[in-house]
């Protein structure tokens, strides 16, 4: 026979209302809470999530805002986000914002109207003023004001590792390639880490850091690479920029590994069955997704959460650096 | 001053109810409908989509069910689906089914409960029995019973083109590589078209068609390629299978273009800025997404629609076939 909330109340020696409050994360006296939790555990009571949603007026939906799902990093991230949400009985709204702040703001309004319970957002436009610590909002890769909760990978250390791995492989003149944004973004820490390593180790380097938006294939990057012929080790702000840099280097008759080595950032793959295409600083995409979902659900349900989660990155050698083992 | 529904009714000389019915696609006499539409046009009346949603009890949400968003073809398709839905003020639920029929069925139940207005589904599990012509459901790549509405590309002709392009490039012995499913799927037409071309043109060919699920890298495909050393032209059922075939051929010391040529199917790219990686039969992904959204919205709103839309495919030469121009 199924254990009911009544059984829990009786066993704990508290009122039915107290049990309900504990289940729905509403404040009760600590002693009462402990009695109820103990009874739930000992009776093996299973909380009916659907009934709970009805009572708490939750929609059990979360919006994921991405610049574009048509991007290997974001599609892997979205895959894992949906997976973890689904395990928690949440549905996912997908929004390609393409930097459209109005479209992003629409979902923020939906949270205000209780049509959506929370947002996981990778946003590059200026929605800072709409986002507050009250809003169940978890961001990746973007700080906003210090109040906003985020899950990110260790971008600064990733930049350091990239420089170190290039130097280990005999590169003498390094280059950083990656645009900067008018809004402070977490990805800029990749550059900072790279430069920090070069400066503290007295490694010669140049940098290509135009202001966004930039079309890497349009000529400016080509001019930069043409002017800096002695560059033999490149760190690109992400894997797609690394691939675009390779396209230009090929045009300039420079062969990867023989003439230069290059490391990207993200760790994109077609899916689990394929190897890393580039040598890259891989973000722990699945772990980031798991942490983002966990953090957001804690925010939604009023449980305790980490305001800042920073996960470690790892160097994954691919075909664009020499094998130095 | 904003034109109201009352103004339209007055101008058309009909009741307010008739105007409402026309706007909400409810049947009225043709003469009335024409009067109202004429008045709407001449007065430049803008239909308030939000008010309309409230009246029609629509959620203005659509679910997209995919095997996995972490797949280059599906992530591009999802990108365009969301884009077209957003233009039509619809929100998108994303579901990675991974072949989980229960997860797929959950969304079908949501349609029945009016929580979701319709589904665009790429489903490979057997949910045929849950899907009917009454349900606003548009499928890609899968027929179900004949009653279900679908948008697909011309898979059969794609298979013919692949064989023809390989033969044009001096391939003497062709091979088809691609698993078969216990459920009839549209992708099988790629194989049928390929075989049809080979047979009618008396081209020598072999085929590797194990039953799904198959891990292409596990050995069976390797055995097949090892046994058929004279194969110099391969057509793979999709781009990912083509890439896996190349991985195995590399292991067997066979070089693409020098020793064999290979054509995939789908036309995957990292995004718009990147070229096709493989020689491939490209599906018109954006057009398929547009047609799927158009068809589904017509189904939802009770407008007329095409039950079967078949869009043309094109050969996109990449780096895995010789240049024969």
XYZ file of C-alpha atoms in Angstrom, chain B residues 38-316:
279
model
C -12.046 43.410 -47.284
C -12.789 45.659 -44.300
C -9.687 44.399 -42.446
C -7.565 45.211 -45.464
C -9.055 48.608 -46.211
C -8.977 49.765 -42.600
C -5.519 48.278 -42.037
C -6.795 46.454 -38.979
C -4.080 44.659 -37.027
C -5.091 41.402 -35.410
C -3.985 41.285 -31.793
C -2.322 37.891 -31.559
C -2.361 37.807 -27.773
C -6.049 38.527 -27.509
C -6.621 35.914 -30.184
C -4.667 33.290 -28.270
C -6.752 33.933 -25.172
C -9.965 33.535 -27.131
C -8.901 30.453 -28.994
C -7.482 28.750 -25.936
C -4.226 28.151 -27.740
C -0.988 27.911 -25.851
C 1.044 29.210 -28.797
C 3.632 26.576 -28.111
C 4.880 23.805 -30.352
C 7.014 20.828 -29.367
C 9.953 19.732 -31.481
C 10.854 16.103 -30.884
C 14.282 15.068 -32.143
C 16.405 11.998 -31.447
C 19.147 14.383 -30.214
C 19.839 18.088 -30.606
C 23.541 17.194 -30.305
C 23.727 16.306 -33.974
C 24.716 18.784 -36.671
C 21.695 18.141 -38.915
C 19.160 18.355 -36.117
C 20.704 21.440 -34.529
C 20.520 23.318 -37.834
C 16.955 22.113 -38.355
C 15.971 23.167 -34.818
C 17.583 26.566 -35.352
C 15.365 27.268 -38.357
C 12.239 25.775 -36.751
C 12.601 28.076 -33.761
C 13.236 31.017 -36.064
C 10.055 30.470 -38.103
C 7.958 29.722 -35.029
C 9.211 32.862 -33.334
C 8.230 34.938 -36.388
C 4.745 33.508 -35.922
C 4.755 34.300 -32.183
C 5.065 30.651 -31.197
C 7.356 29.276 -28.519
C 9.234 26.016 -28.881
C 9.509 23.092 -26.483
C 12.591 21.023 -27.246
C 12.587 17.279 -26.581
C 15.545 14.962 -27.169
C 13.779 11.639 -27.344
C 16.791 9.352 -27.868
C 14.211 6.933 -29.216
C 12.275 6.984 -25.923
C 8.669 6.448 -27.028
C 7.377 7.320 -23.564
C 9.022 10.744 -23.686
C 7.556 11.307 -27.160
C 4.129 10.228 -25.987
C 4.269 12.697 -23.109
C 4.202 15.563 -25.617
C 1.361 13.940 -27.526
C -0.601 13.913 -24.262
C 0.261 17.596 -23.782
C -1.344 18.324 -27.150
C -4.464 16.433 -26.053
C -4.563 18.584 -22.882
C -4.096 21.801 -24.918
C -0.807 22.529 -23.194
C 0.926 22.349 -26.555
C -0.727 23.248 -29.871
C 1.162 20.824 -32.080
C 4.265 18.745 -32.676
C 7.013 18.654 -35.249
C 8.625 15.279 -34.797
C 11.579 13.361 -36.085
C 10.821 10.122 -34.332
C 12.277 6.718 -34.926
C 10.399 4.761 -32.310
C 6.995 3.273 -32.847
C 4.571 5.968 -31.805
C 2.432 5.359 -34.881
C -0.497 4.188 -32.782
C -0.568 7.479 -30.842
C -0.468 9.644 -33.923
C -3.576 10.308 -35.967
C -4.703 12.687 -38.649
C -6.650 14.581 -35.972
C -3.492 15.439 -34.080
C -1.597 18.547 -35.247
C 1.566 16.596 -35.984
C 4.047 17.097 -38.798
C 6.799 14.584 -39.282
C 10.082 14.662 -41.128
C 11.703 11.561 -42.445
C 9.072 9.092 -41.301
C 5.801 8.125 -42.915
C 3.754 6.365 -40.255
C 0.437 5.446 -41.719
C -0.480 7.400 -44.801
C -2.698 9.723 -42.771
C 0.129 11.614 -41.146
C 1.326 14.885 -42.590
C 4.966 15.089 -43.537
C 7.642 17.300 -45.012
C 10.642 15.533 -46.408
C 13.365 15.905 -48.987
C 13.550 13.806 -52.117
C 15.488 10.943 -50.570
C 14.983 8.534 -53.467
C 16.333 10.967 -56.040
C 19.171 11.829 -53.640
C 20.267 8.201 -53.746
C 20.147 8.227 -57.539
C 22.229 11.416 -57.694
C 24.855 9.965 -55.340
C 25.315 6.881 -57.541
C 25.392 9.020 -60.681
C 28.013 11.429 -59.268
C 30.271 8.545 -58.209
C 29.984 6.918 -61.646
C 30.704 10.260 -63.348
C 33.942 10.339 -61.313
C 35.124 6.975 -62.672
C 34.109 4.789 -59.733
C 33.780 1.183 -60.923
C 32.488 -0.620 -57.870
C 30.021 1.138 -55.612
C 28.901 0.443 -52.055
C 25.966 1.557 -49.948
C 26.514 1.872 -46.189
C 23.577 2.385 -43.835
C 21.561 0.448 -41.280
C 17.922 -0.469 -41.690
C 15.217 -0.005 -39.086
C 12.372 -2.313 -38.121
C 10.084 0.674 -38.677
C 9.679 1.931 -42.236
C 11.627 5.182 -42.489
C 11.912 7.768 -45.201
C 15.732 7.590 -45.129
C 15.555 4.069 -46.565
C 14.513 5.686 -49.852
C 18.106 6.910 -50.164
C 19.171 3.292 -50.480
C 16.303 2.439 -52.827
C 17.226 5.310 -55.163
C 20.898 4.321 -55.106
C 20.134 0.679 -55.896
C 17.618 1.648 -58.559
C 20.264 3.719 -60.351
C 22.873 0.947 -60.107
C 20.483 -1.697 -61.382
C 19.061 0.273 -64.285
C 22.558 1.349 -65.349
C 24.172 -2.041 -64.680
C 26.669 -0.694 -62.182
C 28.367 -3.229 -59.918
C 27.584 -2.590 -56.239
C 27.578 -4.126 -52.767
C 25.693 -3.044 -49.667
C 26.170 -2.991 -45.899
C 22.710 -2.858 -44.339
C 22.717 -4.278 -40.793
C 19.660 -3.934 -38.574
C 19.550 -0.947 -36.200
C 20.861 -0.187 -33.647
C 24.369 -0.503 -34.985
C 27.666 0.916 -33.802
C 29.402 1.592 -37.106
C 32.823 1.699 -35.498
C 32.538 -1.638 -33.709
C 33.912 -3.976 -36.382
C 31.118 -5.140 -38.676
C 31.574 -2.252 -41.089
C 35.332 -2.753 -40.930
C 34.889 -6.424 -41.884
C 32.642 -5.394 -44.780
C 35.172 -2.867 -46.093
C 38.041 -5.321 -45.625
C 36.173 -7.965 -47.632
C 35.249 -5.590 -50.438
C 38.650 -4.125 -51.265
C 37.681 -3.318 -54.844
C 35.043 -0.761 -53.700
C 36.083 2.693 -54.934
C 32.870 4.659 -54.537
C 30.792 4.772 -51.321
C 27.410 6.298 -50.609
C 26.611 6.565 -46.900
C 23.061 6.929 -45.580
C 24.043 10.171 -43.818
C 27.052 12.420 -43.227
C 27.928 11.026 -39.794
C 28.022 7.475 -41.161
C 30.224 8.785 -44.007
C 32.630 10.301 -41.467
C 32.721 7.043 -39.509
C 33.373 5.115 -42.729
C 36.301 7.450 -43.465
C 37.686 6.766 -39.967
C 37.663 3.024 -40.696
C 39.098 3.414 -44.209
C 41.954 5.488 -42.742
C 42.634 2.622 -40.331
C 42.741 0.285 -43.369
C 45.293 2.639 -44.975
C 42.884 3.757 -47.688
C 43.100 7.431 -48.630
C 40.000 9.376 -49.602
C 39.970 10.548 -53.225
C 43.189 8.629 -54.106
C 41.816 5.185 -53.180
C 38.079 5.816 -52.968
C 35.474 8.545 -53.082
C 32.577 8.952 -50.680
C 29.316 10.887 -50.628
C 27.180 11.429 -47.550
C 23.639 12.717 -47.106
C 22.299 15.713 -45.091
C 24.691 18.537 -45.831
C 25.974 19.197 -42.334
C 27.977 22.327 -41.593
C 29.161 23.910 -38.365
C 27.155 26.922 -39.372
C 26.622 29.212 -42.334
C 30.214 30.454 -42.326
C 31.714 27.015 -42.893
C 31.908 25.008 -46.123
C 30.526 21.479 -46.508
C 32.991 19.063 -44.933
C 32.077 16.120 -47.098
C 30.812 15.683 -50.598
C 27.157 15.264 -49.796
C 23.577 15.203 -50.957
C 22.363 18.314 -49.163
C 18.827 18.514 -47.858
C 17.253 21.994 -48.025
C 17.219 22.212 -44.227
C 15.931 25.775 -43.921
C 13.186 25.189 -46.498
C 12.168 21.966 -44.757
C 11.906 23.837 -41.462
C 9.864 26.611 -43.054
C 7.507 24.116 -44.701
C 7.136 22.119 -41.486
C 6.201 25.239 -39.495
C 3.855 26.489 -42.211
C 2.141 23.129 -42.474
C 1.800 22.700 -38.707
C 0.399 26.204 -38.178
C -2.107 25.581 -40.963
C -3.125 22.355 -39.231
C -3.463 24.164 -35.889
C -5.485 27.060 -37.257
C -7.622 24.890 -39.516
C -6.293 26.329 -42.754
C -5.600 24.236 -45.825
C -2.257 22.506 -46.057
C -0.256 20.031 -48.110
C -0.324 16.559 -46.604
C 2.961 15.655 -48.299
C 5.704 18.103 -49.120
C 8.753 16.694 -50.889
C 11.597 19.149 -51.417
C 14.503 18.784 -53.868
C 18.034 17.838 -52.780
C 21.301 18.919 -54.405
C 24.786 17.472 -54.720
C 27.372 19.610 -52.902
